[in-house]
PDB file of C-alpha atoms and ligand atoms in Angstrom:
ATOM      1  CA  MET C   1     -33.840 -97.742 -55.002  1.00  0.00           C
ATOM      2  CA  ASP C   2     -36.313 -96.120 -55.547  1.00  0.00           C
ATOM      3  CA  TRP C   3     -36.267 -93.822 -57.862  1.00  0.00           C
ATOM      4  CA  GLY C   4     -36.533 -90.388 -56.127  1.00  0.00           C
ATOM      5  CA  MET C   5     -33.539 -92.354 -53.327  1.00  0.00           C
ATOM      6  CA  GLN C   6     -31.418 -92.298 -55.575  1.00  0.00           C
ATOM      7  CA  ASN C   7     -32.212 -89.178 -57.701  1.00  0.00           C
ATOM      8  CA  ARG C   8     -31.915 -87.343 -53.706  1.00  0.00           C
ATOM      9  CA  LEU C   9     -28.382 -89.586 -53.074  1.00  0.00           C
ATOM     10  CA  SER C  10     -27.241 -88.976 -56.089  1.00  0.00           C
ATOM     11  CA  ARG C  11     -27.801 -85.103 -56.182  1.00  0.00           C
ATOM     12  CA  ILE C  12     -25.294 -84.775 -52.603  1.00  0.00           C
ATOM     13  CA  ILE C  13     -22.933 -88.308 -53.266  1.00  0.00           C
ATOM     14  CA  LYS C  14     -21.816 -86.755 -56.994  1.00  0.00           C
ATOM     15  CA  PRO C  15     -21.973 -89.709 -59.402  1.00  0.00           C
ATOM     16  CA  GLU C  16     -18.584 -88.673 -61.316  1.00  0.00           C
ATOM     17  CA  THR C  17     -16.597 -88.824 -58.091  1.00  0.00           C
ATOM     18  CA  LYS C  18     -19.486 -90.962 -55.722  1.00  0.00           C
ATOM     19  CA  LYS C  19     -17.705 -88.102 -53.201  1.00  0.00           C
ATOM     20  CA  THR C  20     -19.033 -85.229 -50.896  1.00  0.00           C
ATOM     21  CA  VAL C  21     -18.274 -82.235 -49.024  1.00  0.00           C
ATOM     22  CA  MET C  22     -20.451 -81.387 -46.862  1.00  0.00           C
ATOM     23  CA  LEU C  23     -20.529 -77.774 -46.075  1.00  0.00           C
ATOM     24  CA  ALA C  24     -22.282 -78.455 -41.817  1.00  0.00           C
ATOM     25  CA  VAL C  25     -23.710 -74.732 -40.828  1.00  0.00           C
ATOM     26  CA  ASP C  26     -25.548 -76.744 -38.326  1.00  0.00           C
ATOM     27  CA  HIS C  27     -24.147 -75.585 -35.426  1.00  0.00           C
ATOM     28  CA  GLY C  28     -26.285 -73.118 -33.819  1.00  0.00           C
ATOM     29  CA  TYR C  29     -29.241 -75.776 -32.773  1.00  0.00           C
ATOM     30  CA  PHE C  30     -26.745 -76.171 -30.116  1.00  0.00           C
ATOM     31  CA  MET C  31     -24.320 -74.199 -30.077  1.00  0.00           C
ATOM     32  CA  GLY C  32     -25.368 -71.043 -30.575  1.00  0.00           C
ATOM     33  CA  PRO C  33     -24.112 -67.925 -32.608  1.00  0.00           C
ATOM     34  CA  THR C  34     -20.979 -69.990 -33.562  1.00  0.00           C
ATOM     35  CA  THR C  35     -17.683 -67.976 -34.104  1.00  0.00           C
ATOM     36  CA  GLY C  36     -17.346 -67.932 -37.961  1.00  0.00           C
ATOM     37  CA  LEU C  37     -21.711 -67.979 -38.013  1.00  0.00           C
ATOM     38  CA  GLU C  38     -23.201 -64.990 -36.542  1.00  0.00           C
ATOM     39  CA  GLN C  39     -23.845 -63.768 -39.425  1.00  0.00           C
ATOM     40  CA  LEU C  40     -24.647 -67.060 -41.330  1.00  0.00           C
ATOM     41  CA  ASP C  41     -25.610 -65.578 -44.757  1.00  0.00           C
ATOM     42  CA  LYS C  42     -21.997 -63.441 -44.720  1.00  0.00           C
ATOM     43  CA  THR C  43     -20.488 -66.141 -44.350  1.00  0.00           C
ATOM     44  CA  VAL C  44     -21.537 -69.182 -45.986  1.00  0.00           C
ATOM     45  CA  ASN C  45     -23.267 -67.497 -49.593  1.00  0.00           C
ATOM     46  CA  PRO C  46     -19.836 -66.827 -51.078  1.00  0.00           C
ATOM     47  CA  LEU C  47     -18.997 -71.176 -50.166  1.00  0.00           C
ATOM     48  CA  LEU C  48     -22.388 -72.558 -51.313  1.00  0.00           C
ATOM     49  CA  PRO C  49     -20.865 -73.063 -54.657  1.00  0.00           C
ATOM     50  CA  TYR C  50     -18.132 -75.103 -53.704  1.00  0.00           C
ATOM     51  CA  ALA C  51     -21.102 -76.738 -51.287  1.00  0.00           C
ATOM     52  CA  ASP C  52     -22.379 -80.370 -52.741  1.00  0.00           C
ATOM     53  CA  THR C  53     -24.440 -79.773 -50.269  1.00  0.00           C
ATOM     54  CA  LEU C  54     -25.286 -76.997 -46.868  1.00  0.00           C
ATOM     55  CA  MET C  55     -26.066 -79.313 -43.998  1.00  0.00           C
ATOM     56  CA  LEU C  56     -27.590 -76.799 -41.335  1.00  0.00           C
ATOM     57  CA  THR C  57     -30.810 -76.307 -39.003  1.00  0.00           C
ATOM     58  CA  ARG C  58     -34.863 -75.762 -40.368  1.00  0.00           C
ATOM     59  CA  GLY C  59     -34.566 -71.760 -38.512  1.00  0.00           C
ATOM     60  CA  ALA C  60     -31.059 -70.868 -39.999  1.00  0.00           C
ATOM     61  CA  LEU C  61     -32.181 -71.971 -43.666  1.00  0.00           C
ATOM     62  CA  ARG C  62     -35.066 -70.412 -43.309  1.00  0.00           C
ATOM     63  CA  TYR C  63     -33.923 -67.075 -42.195  1.00  0.00           C
ATOM     64  CA  TYR C  64     -30.439 -66.586 -43.788  1.00  0.00           C
ATOM     65  CA  ILE C  65     -30.621 -69.014 -46.817  1.00  0.00           C
ATOM     66  CA  ASP C  66     -32.175 -67.770 -50.080  1.00  0.00           C
ATOM     67  CA  PRO C  67     -35.162 -70.153 -51.928  1.00  0.00           C
ATOM     68  CA  GLY C  68     -33.073 -70.323 -55.706  1.00  0.00           C
ATOM     69  CA  ILE C  69     -30.415 -71.547 -54.611  1.00  0.00           C
ATOM     70  CA  ASP C  70     -29.331 -74.750 -56.496  1.00  0.00           C
ATOM     71  CA  VAL C  71     -27.689 -76.656 -53.410  1.00  0.00           C
ATOM     72  CA  PRO C  72     -29.011 -79.984 -52.098  1.00  0.00           C
ATOM     73  CA  ILE C  73     -30.014 -79.508 -48.346  1.00  0.00           C
ATOM     74  CA  THR C  74     -29.155 -81.525 -45.974  1.00  0.00           C
ATOM     75  CA  LEU C  75     -31.202 -81.002 -42.944  1.00  0.00           C
ATOM     76  CA  ARG C  76     -30.845 -80.910 -38.822  1.00  0.00           C
ATOM     77  CA  VAL C  77     -34.304 -82.940 -37.837  1.00  0.00           C
ATOM     78  CA  SER C  78     -32.315 -83.785 -34.838  1.00  0.00           C
ATOM     79  CA  GLY C  79     -31.808 -81.441 -31.036  1.00  0.00           C
ATOM     80  CA  GLY C  80     -33.521 -81.009 -28.280  1.00  0.00           C
ATOM     81  CA  THR C  81     -30.176 -79.742 -25.499  1.00  0.00           C
ATOM     82  CA  SER C  82     -27.840 -77.110 -25.523  1.00  0.00           C
ATOM     83  CA  ILE C  83     -24.110 -77.057 -25.038  1.00  0.00           C
ATOM     84  CA  LEU C  84     -25.280 -75.262 -21.575  1.00  0.00           C
ATOM     85  CA  ASN C  85     -26.477 -79.069 -20.508  1.00  0.00           C
ATOM     86  CA  THR C  86     -23.660 -80.910 -20.352  1.00  0.00           C
ATOM     87  CA  GLU C  87     -25.379 -84.151 -18.576  1.00  0.00           C
ATOM     88  CA  MET C  88     -27.843 -83.927 -21.086  1.00  0.00           C
ATOM     89  CA  LEU C  89     -25.770 -82.822 -23.686  1.00  0.00           C
ATOM     90  CA  LEU C  90     -26.700 -84.968 -27.159  1.00  0.00           C
ATOM     91  CA  HIS C  91     -29.625 -86.165 -25.114  1.00  0.00           C
ATOM     92  CA  GLU C  92     -31.696 -85.839 -28.480  1.00  0.00           C
ATOM     93  CA  GLY C  93     -35.288 -86.827 -30.338  1.00  0.00           C
ATOM     94  CA  VAL C  94     -37.001 -85.125 -33.169  1.00  0.00           C
ATOM     95  CA  THR C  95     -36.394 -81.064 -33.848  1.00  0.00           C
ATOM     96  CA  CYS C  96     -37.984 -80.828 -37.888  1.00  0.00           C
ATOM     97  CA  SER C  97     -40.337 -83.348 -39.443  1.00  0.00           C
ATOM     98  CA  VAL C  98     -40.069 -84.931 -41.902  1.00  0.00           C
ATOM     99  CA  GLU C  99     -43.738 -83.016 -43.397  1.00  0.00           C
ATOM    100  CA  ASP C 100     -41.441 -79.714 -42.617  1.00  0.00           C
ATOM    101  CA  ALA C 101     -38.122 -81.721 -43.985  1.00  0.00           C
ATOM    102  CA  ILE C 102     -40.053 -82.417 -47.408  1.00  0.00           C
ATOM    103  CA  ARG C 103     -41.563 -79.001 -47.738  1.00  0.00           C
ATOM    104  CA  LEU C 104     -38.231 -77.543 -47.493  1.00  0.00           C
ATOM    105  CA  ASN C 105     -37.849 -79.893 -50.504  1.00  0.00           C
ATOM    106  CA  ALA C 106     -35.010 -81.048 -48.349  1.00  0.00           C
ATOM    107  CA  SER C 107     -32.639 -84.252 -50.352  1.00  0.00           C
ATOM    108  CA  CYS C 108     -31.872 -85.579 -46.938  1.00  0.00           C
ATOM    109  CA  VAL C 109     -32.380 -85.784 -43.442  1.00  0.00           C
ATOM    110  CA  ALA C 110     -29.549 -85.761 -40.343  1.00  0.00           C
ATOM    111  CA  PHE C 111     -29.730 -87.003 -36.924  1.00  0.00           C
ATOM    112  CA  SER C 112     -27.446 -88.068 -33.898  1.00  0.00           C
ATOM    113  CA  ILE C 113     -27.551 -90.814 -32.430  1.00  0.00           C
ATOM    114  CA  MET C 114     -25.499 -91.382 -28.976  1.00  0.00           C
ATOM    115  CA  VAL C 115     -24.351 -94.937 -29.267  1.00  0.00           C
ATOM    116  CA  GLY C 116     -22.724 -95.613 -26.057  1.00  0.00           C
ATOM    117  CA  ALA C 117     -24.149 -93.094 -23.570  1.00  0.00           C
ATOM    118  CA  ARG C 118     -27.395 -92.616 -20.934  1.00  0.00           C
ATOM    119  CA  TYR C 119     -29.774 -91.815 -23.108  1.00  0.00           C
ATOM    120  CA  GLU C 120     -28.342 -93.601 -26.659  1.00  0.00           C
ATOM    121  CA  ARG C 121     -31.484 -95.877 -26.486  1.00  0.00           C
ATOM    122  CA  ASP C 122     -33.842 -92.675 -27.274  1.00  0.00           C
ATOM    123  CA  THR C 123     -32.023 -90.978 -30.056  1.00  0.00           C
ATOM    124  CA  ILE C 124     -31.951 -94.300 -32.000  1.00  0.00           C
ATOM    125  CA  LEU C 125     -35.506 -95.199 -31.508  1.00  0.00           C
ATOM    126  CA  ALA C 126     -35.885 -91.638 -32.119  1.00  0.00           C
ATOM    127  CA  PHE C 127     -33.906 -92.013 -34.940  1.00  0.00           C
ATOM    128  CA  ALA C 128     -35.695 -95.239 -36.355  1.00  0.00           C
ATOM    129  CA  GLU C 129     -38.823 -93.673 -36.223  1.00  0.00           C
ATOM    130  CA  ILE C 130     -37.195 -91.108 -38.707  1.00  0.00           C
ATOM    131  CA  ILE C 131     -35.542 -93.039 -41.428  1.00  0.00           C
ATOM    132  CA  ASP C 132     -39.234 -95.443 -41.548  1.00  0.00           C
ATOM    133  CA  GLU C 133     -40.887 -91.654 -42.316  1.00  0.00           C
ATOM    134  CA  ALA C 134     -37.971 -90.162 -44.254  1.00  0.00           C
ATOM    135  CA  ARG C 135     -38.459 -93.977 -46.276  1.00  0.00           C
ATOM    136  CA  ALA C 136     -41.615 -93.345 -47.396  1.00  0.00           C
ATOM    137  CA  TRP C 137     -40.542 -90.151 -49.249  1.00  0.00           C
ATOM    138  CA  GLY C 138     -37.752 -91.219 -50.494  1.00  0.00           C
ATOM    139  CA  LEU C 139     -36.271 -89.052 -48.274  1.00  0.00           C
ATOM    140  CA  PRO C 140     -32.670 -90.009 -47.290  1.00  0.00           C
ATOM    141  CA  THR C 141     -30.996 -89.841 -43.744  1.00  0.00           C
ATOM    142  CA  LEU C 142     -28.061 -89.518 -42.109  1.00  0.00           C
ATOM    143  CA  CYS C 143     -26.310 -90.385 -39.425  1.00  0.00           C
ATOM    144  CA  VAL C 144     -23.984 -88.445 -37.078  1.00  0.00           C
ATOM    145  CA  THR C 145     -22.571 -90.229 -34.622  1.00  0.00           C
ATOM    146  CA  ALA C 146     -21.885 -87.886 -32.429  1.00  0.00           C
ATOM    147  CA  VAL C 147     -19.521 -88.566 -29.538  1.00  0.00           C
ATOM    148  CA  GLY C 148     -19.459 -86.948 -25.800  1.00  0.00           C
ATOM    149  CA  ARG C 149     -16.549 -85.588 -24.128  1.00  0.00           C
ATOM    150  CA  ASP C 150     -15.727 -87.982 -22.260  1.00  0.00           C
ATOM    151  CA  MET C 151     -15.694 -90.950 -24.650  1.00  0.00           C
ATOM    152  CA  VAL C 152     -13.135 -91.986 -26.647  1.00  0.00           C
ATOM    153  CA  ARG C 153     -12.921 -91.536 -29.831  1.00  0.00           C
ATOM    154  CA  ASP C 154     -11.156 -94.999 -31.249  1.00  0.00           C
ATOM    155  CA  ALA C 155     -12.173 -97.257 -34.306  1.00  0.00           C
ATOM    156  CA  LYS C 156     -13.719 -99.330 -32.303  1.00  0.00           C
ATOM    157  CA  TYR C 157     -15.532 -96.591 -31.340  1.00  0.00           C
ATOM    158  CA  MET C 158     -16.616 -95.643 -34.685  1.00  0.00           C
ATOM    159  CA  ARG C 159     -17.066 -98.976 -35.936  1.00  0.00           C
ATOM    160  CA  LEU C 160     -19.349 -99.948 -33.646  1.00  0.00           C
ATOM    161  CA  ALA C 161     -22.126 -96.441 -33.889  1.00  0.00           C
ATOM    162  CA  SER C 162     -20.836 -96.123 -37.612  1.00  0.00           C
ATOM    163  CA  ARG C 163     -21.872-100.312 -38.379  1.00  0.00           C
ATOM    164  CA  LEU C 164     -25.086 -99.548 -35.738  1.00  0.00           C
ATOM    165  CA  GLY C 165     -26.521 -96.885 -38.197  1.00  0.00           C
ATOM    166  CA  ALA C 166     -26.093 -97.686 -41.744  1.00  0.00           C
ATOM    167  CA  GLU C 167     -28.006-101.248 -39.757  1.00  0.00           C
ATOM    168  CA  LEU C 168     -30.788 -98.833 -38.361  1.00  0.00           C
ATOM    169  CA  GLY C 169     -30.921 -97.878 -42.554  1.00  0.00           C
ATOM    170  CA  ALA C 170     -29.637 -94.242 -42.675  1.00  0.00           C
ATOM    171  CA  ASP C 171     -28.369 -93.667 -46.001  1.00  0.00           C
ATOM    172  CA  ILE C 172     -25.220 -91.659 -45.410  1.00  0.00           C
ATOM    173  CA  VAL C 173     -22.775 -91.422 -41.720  1.00  0.00           C
ATOM    174  CA  LYS C 174     -21.137 -89.544 -40.926  1.00  0.00           C
ATOM    175  CA  THR C 175     -18.133 -89.791 -38.691  1.00  0.00           C
ATOM    176  CA  TYR C 176     -14.978 -88.719 -36.583  1.00  0.00           C
ATOM    177  CA  TYR C 177     -11.921 -89.809 -38.792  1.00  0.00           C
ATOM    178  CA  VAL C 178      -9.179 -92.086 -36.319  1.00  0.00           C
ATOM    179  CA  ASP C 179      -6.110 -94.382 -37.097  1.00  0.00           C
ATOM    180  CA  ASP C 180      -7.544 -97.185 -38.497  1.00  0.00           C
ATOM    181  CA  PHE C 181      -9.448 -95.751 -40.271  1.00  0.00           C
ATOM    182  CA  GLU C 182     -10.168 -97.685 -42.682  1.00  0.00           C
ATOM    183  CA  THR C 183     -11.836-100.825 -40.239  1.00  0.00           C
ATOM    184  CA  VAL C 184     -14.518 -98.196 -40.067  1.00  0.00           C
ATOM    185  CA  THR C 185     -15.522 -97.547 -43.853  1.00  0.00           C
ATOM    186  CA  GLU C 186     -15.095-101.938 -44.490  1.00  0.00           C
ATOM    187  CA  SER C 187     -17.427-102.470 -42.060  1.00  0.00           C
ATOM    188  CA  CYS C 188     -20.485 -99.658 -43.114  1.00  0.00           C
ATOM    189  CA  PRO C 189     -22.732-100.747 -45.595  1.00  0.00           C
ATOM    190  CA  VAL C 190     -22.661 -97.459 -46.599  1.00  0.00           C
ATOM    191  CA  PRO C 191     -21.014 -94.387 -47.786  1.00  0.00           C
ATOM    192  CA  VAL C 192     -18.982 -92.695 -44.544  1.00  0.00           C
ATOM    193  CA  VAL C 193     -17.886 -89.167 -43.511  1.00  0.00           C
ATOM    194  CA  ILE C 194     -15.851 -87.335 -41.972  1.00  0.00           C
ATOM    195  CA  ALA C 195     -17.078 -84.032 -39.776  1.00  0.00           C
ATOM    196  CA  GLY C 196     -13.931 -81.521 -39.520  1.00  0.00           C
ATOM    197  CA  GLY C 197     -14.463 -81.138 -36.055  1.00  0.00           C
ATOM    198  CA  LYS C 198     -12.824 -78.653 -33.918  1.00  0.00           C
ATOM    199  CA  LYS C 199     -10.716 -75.981 -35.963  1.00  0.00           C
ATOM    200  CA  ILE C 200      -7.391 -76.944 -36.303  1.00  0.00           C
ATOM    201  CA  PRO C 201      -4.263 -75.687 -38.868  1.00  0.00           C
ATOM    202  CA  GLU C 202      -5.317 -75.515 -42.742  1.00  0.00           C
ATOM    203  CA  ARG C 203      -2.769 -78.037 -43.540  1.00  0.00           C
ATOM    204  CA  GLU C 204      -3.675 -80.265 -40.715  1.00  0.00           C
ATOM    205  CA  ALA C 205      -7.448 -80.121 -41.825  1.00  0.00           C
ATOM    206  CA  LEU C 206      -6.899 -80.927 -45.625  1.00  0.00           C
ATOM    207  CA  GLU C 207      -4.205 -84.183 -43.969  1.00  0.00           C
ATOM    208  CA  MET C 208      -7.579 -86.094 -42.635  1.00  0.00           C
ATOM    209  CA  ALA C 209      -9.542 -85.482 -45.149  1.00  0.00           C
ATOM    210  CA  ARG C 210      -6.883 -86.901 -47.569  1.00  0.00           C
ATOM    211  CA  GLY C 211      -6.068 -89.366 -44.452  1.00  0.00           C
ATOM    212  CA  ALA C 212     -10.076 -90.177 -44.613  1.00  0.00           C
ATOM    213  CA  ILE C 213     -10.717 -91.022 -48.382  1.00  0.00           C
ATOM    214  CA  ASP C 214      -7.407 -93.177 -48.867  1.00  0.00           C
ATOM    215  CA  ALA C 215      -8.890 -95.082 -46.226  1.00  0.00           C
ATOM    216  CA  GLY C 216     -12.244 -95.180 -47.801  1.00  0.00           C
ATOM    217  CA  ALA C 217     -14.762 -92.077 -46.908  1.00  0.00           C
ATOM    218  CA  ALA C 218     -17.024 -90.790 -49.452  1.00  0.00           C
ATOM    219  CA  GLY C 219     -15.748 -87.370 -48.308  1.00  0.00           C
ATOM    220  CA  VAL C 220     -16.269 -85.262 -45.596  1.00  0.00           C
ATOM    221  CA  ASP C 221     -19.234 -82.930 -44.158  1.00  0.00           C
ATOM    222  CA  MET C 222     -16.644 -80.247 -42.444  1.00  0.00           C
ATOM    223  CA  GLY C 223     -17.896 -77.453 -40.406  1.00  0.00           C
ATOM    224  CA  ARG C 224     -15.597 -75.696 -38.792  1.00  0.00           C
ATOM    225  CA  ASN C 225     -12.154 -76.207 -40.265  1.00  0.00           C
ATOM    226  CA  ILE C 226     -14.350 -74.577 -42.860  1.00  0.00           C
ATOM    227  CA  PHE C 227     -15.391 -71.687 -41.862  1.00  0.00           C
ATOM    228  CA  GLN C 228     -13.406 -70.862 -38.991  1.00  0.00           C
ATOM    229  CA  SER C 229     -10.219 -70.735 -41.195  1.00  0.00           C
ATOM    230  CA  GLU C 230      -8.430 -67.550 -42.187  1.00  0.00           C
ATOM    231  CA  ASP C 231     -10.117 -67.640 -45.570  1.00  0.00           C
ATOM    232  CA  PRO C 232     -13.396 -69.872 -45.579  1.00  0.00           C
ATOM    233  CA  VAL C 233     -13.291 -69.383 -49.763  1.00  0.00           C
ATOM    234  CA  ALA C 234      -9.542 -71.142 -49.733  1.00  0.00           C
ATOM    235  CA  MET C 235     -10.207 -73.536 -47.524  1.00  0.00           C
ATOM    236  CA  ILE C 236     -13.375 -75.115 -49.230  1.00  0.00           C
ATOM    237  CA  GLN C 237     -12.026 -75.248 -53.377  1.00  0.00           C
ATOM    238  CA  ALA C 238      -8.910 -77.095 -51.029  1.00  0.00           C
ATOM    239  CA  VAL C 239     -11.232 -79.645 -49.247  1.00  0.00           C
ATOM    240  CA  ARG C 240     -12.945 -79.934 -52.852  1.00  0.00           C
ATOM    241  CA  ALA C 241      -9.341 -80.268 -54.649  1.00  0.00           C
ATOM    242  CA  VAL C 242      -8.506 -83.176 -52.067  1.00  0.00           C
ATOM    243  CA  VAL C 243     -11.965 -85.228 -52.542  1.00  0.00           C
ATOM    244  CA  HIS C 244     -13.396 -84.818 -56.208  1.00  0.00           C
ATOM    245  CA  GLU C 245     -10.071 -84.277 -57.499  1.00  0.00           C
ATOM    246  CA  GLY C 246      -7.781 -86.562 -55.432  1.00  0.00           C
ATOM    247  CA  ALA C 247      -5.087 -83.724 -54.370  1.00  0.00           C
ATOM    248  CA  GLY C 248      -2.663 -84.451 -51.800  1.00  0.00           C
ATOM    249  CA  ALA C 249      -2.680 -82.288 -49.048  1.00  0.00           C
ATOM    250  CA  GLY C 250       0.626 -80.445 -50.490  1.00  0.00           C
ATOM    251  CA  GLU C 251      -1.214 -79.711 -53.431  1.00  0.00           C
ATOM    252  CA  ALA C 252      -4.286 -78.731 -51.704  1.00  0.00           C
ATOM    253  CA  MET C 253      -1.990 -76.474 -49.169  1.00  0.00           C
ATOM    254  CA  GLU C 254      -0.513 -74.851 -52.574  1.00  0.00           C
ATOM    255  CA  LEU C 255      -4.180 -74.249 -53.617  1.00  0.00           C
ATOM    256  CA  TYR C 256      -4.968 -72.475 -50.730  1.00  0.00           C
ATOM    257  CA  GLU C 257      -2.070 -70.170 -50.542  1.00  0.00           C
ATOM    258  CA  SER C 258      -2.718 -69.301 -53.814  1.00  0.00           C
ATOM    259  CA  LYS C 259      -6.119 -68.222 -53.975  1.00  0.00           C
ATOM    260  CA  LYS C 260      -5.318 -66.633 -50.354  1.00  0.00           C
ATOM    261  CA  SER C 261      -3.074 -64.208 -51.911  1.00  0.00           C
ATOM    262  CA  GLU C 262      -5.081 -63.989 -55.207  1.00  0.00           C
ATOM    263  CA  ALA C 263      -8.418 -62.681 -52.327  1.00  0.00           C
ATOM    264  CA  ALA C 264      -6.244 -60.327 -50.945  1.00  0.00           C
ATOM    265  CA  ALA C 265      -5.171 -59.549 -53.894  1.00  0.00           C
ATOM    266  CA  ARG C 266      -8.067 -57.959 -55.057  1.00  0.00           C
ATOM    267  CA  GLN C 267      -9.233 -56.209 -52.126  1.00  0.00           C
TER     268      GLN C 267
HETATM  269  C1  R5P X 301     -22.441 -81.640 -35.199  1.00  0.00           C
HETATM  270  O1  R5P X 301     -22.931 -82.695 -34.857  1.00  0.00           O
HETATM  271  C2  R5P X 301     -22.998 -80.903 -35.891  1.00  0.00           C
HETATM  272  O2  R5P X 301     -23.291 -81.494 -36.627  1.00  0.00           O
HETATM  273  C3  R5P X 301     -21.769 -80.524 -37.382  1.00  0.00           C
HETATM  274  O3  R5P X 301     -22.545 -80.156 -38.189  1.00  0.00           O
HETATM  275  C4  R5P X 301     -19.902 -81.250 -37.165  1.00  0.00           C
HETATM  276  O4  R5P X 301     -19.899 -81.951 -36.354  1.00  0.00           O
HETATM  277  C5  R5P X 301     -19.208 -81.033 -38.611  1.00  0.00           C
HETATM  278  O5  R5P X 301     -18.728 -80.151 -37.887  1.00  0.00           O
HETATM  279  P1  R5P X 301     -17.204 -80.229 -38.103  1.00  0.00           P
HETATM  280  O6  R5P X 301     -16.706 -79.883 -39.085  1.00  0.00           O
HETATM  281  O7  R5P X 301     -17.000 -78.646 -36.995  1.00  0.00           O
HETATM  282  O8  R5P X 301     -17.421 -80.391 -36.655  1.00  0.00           O
END
C-alpha cells in the first residue's frame, strides 16, 4: 500500500488497537440542523480530544471547526437529496471534489451507496469514480452502506452491501450492527465500522458497540448516540473504553455515569 494511504489510514484506525472511534457529525448534509448539532462547534469541540477522526461535510468543517485541530478528518463527499425528498432520498452524487478534500487536508473521504435501491447504479458508479481519484492521491475512502427506510436491515443485506463496497475498492466500510454480524465482518476484506443509528439509551448503545467489536468490527462511526446523549463527553469516553480498551458494556456504563457525575459536580 502507498505510504501516504497507509499513513492516513493509521491516523484513523489506531495501529495500537487496530480500532477506531469515528465521530460522525455529517447529518446536516441531508437532515439540516439535527438535534444536538444546531451549533455544531459547541457540541463537537469538547468531544475532539476523544475522537480518532471527525466525519463531517466541507461546509461544517470550514464554518465550525478550527483549522488548528489535530484530529484527522473524514470528509463526506456525497449527497444531493434532503430528508424532505422521500422518493429520491439517498440518490446521492458527488458533492465535494477530491481536489477540495485534499485542500482541506482530509485523511479519508466518505460516500454513501444505496445497494438494492432504485438508484443503486448511480451511487455505485459515482463512488467508483471517487475511489479512482482518491487513490491517485493516496486518499482512503469510506463506503457508507445506506439503508432505505423500507429495506430489511439484516446480516444478508449488510454482507452484500459491505462486500460490494470493498470490491469497489473502499478502504473502510461503514454499516449497521445486526444479528450474526460476524458473518458481515468475516466476508468483508476491509475494516468494518458500525453507525450508531437513532438515539437509544446509553447502555444499549454501549452494548451494541461491544457486540460489534466482539463480532470483528474495527470500531464505530457514531453520531447521535454520542452527541444526543445527556452527557456527550462522558458517552464518547465510554465508547472509547469499549472500542479501544476491551471494556464490557457494564463497565463502560459505570465509566459514563462517573464521568457524568464528575462533570455535574464541576458545575
Ligand atoms: C448517515 O449516513 C450519516 O453518515 C451518519 O454519519 C451516520 O448515520 C452515523 O451517524 P449515526 O450514528 O447518528 O447513525
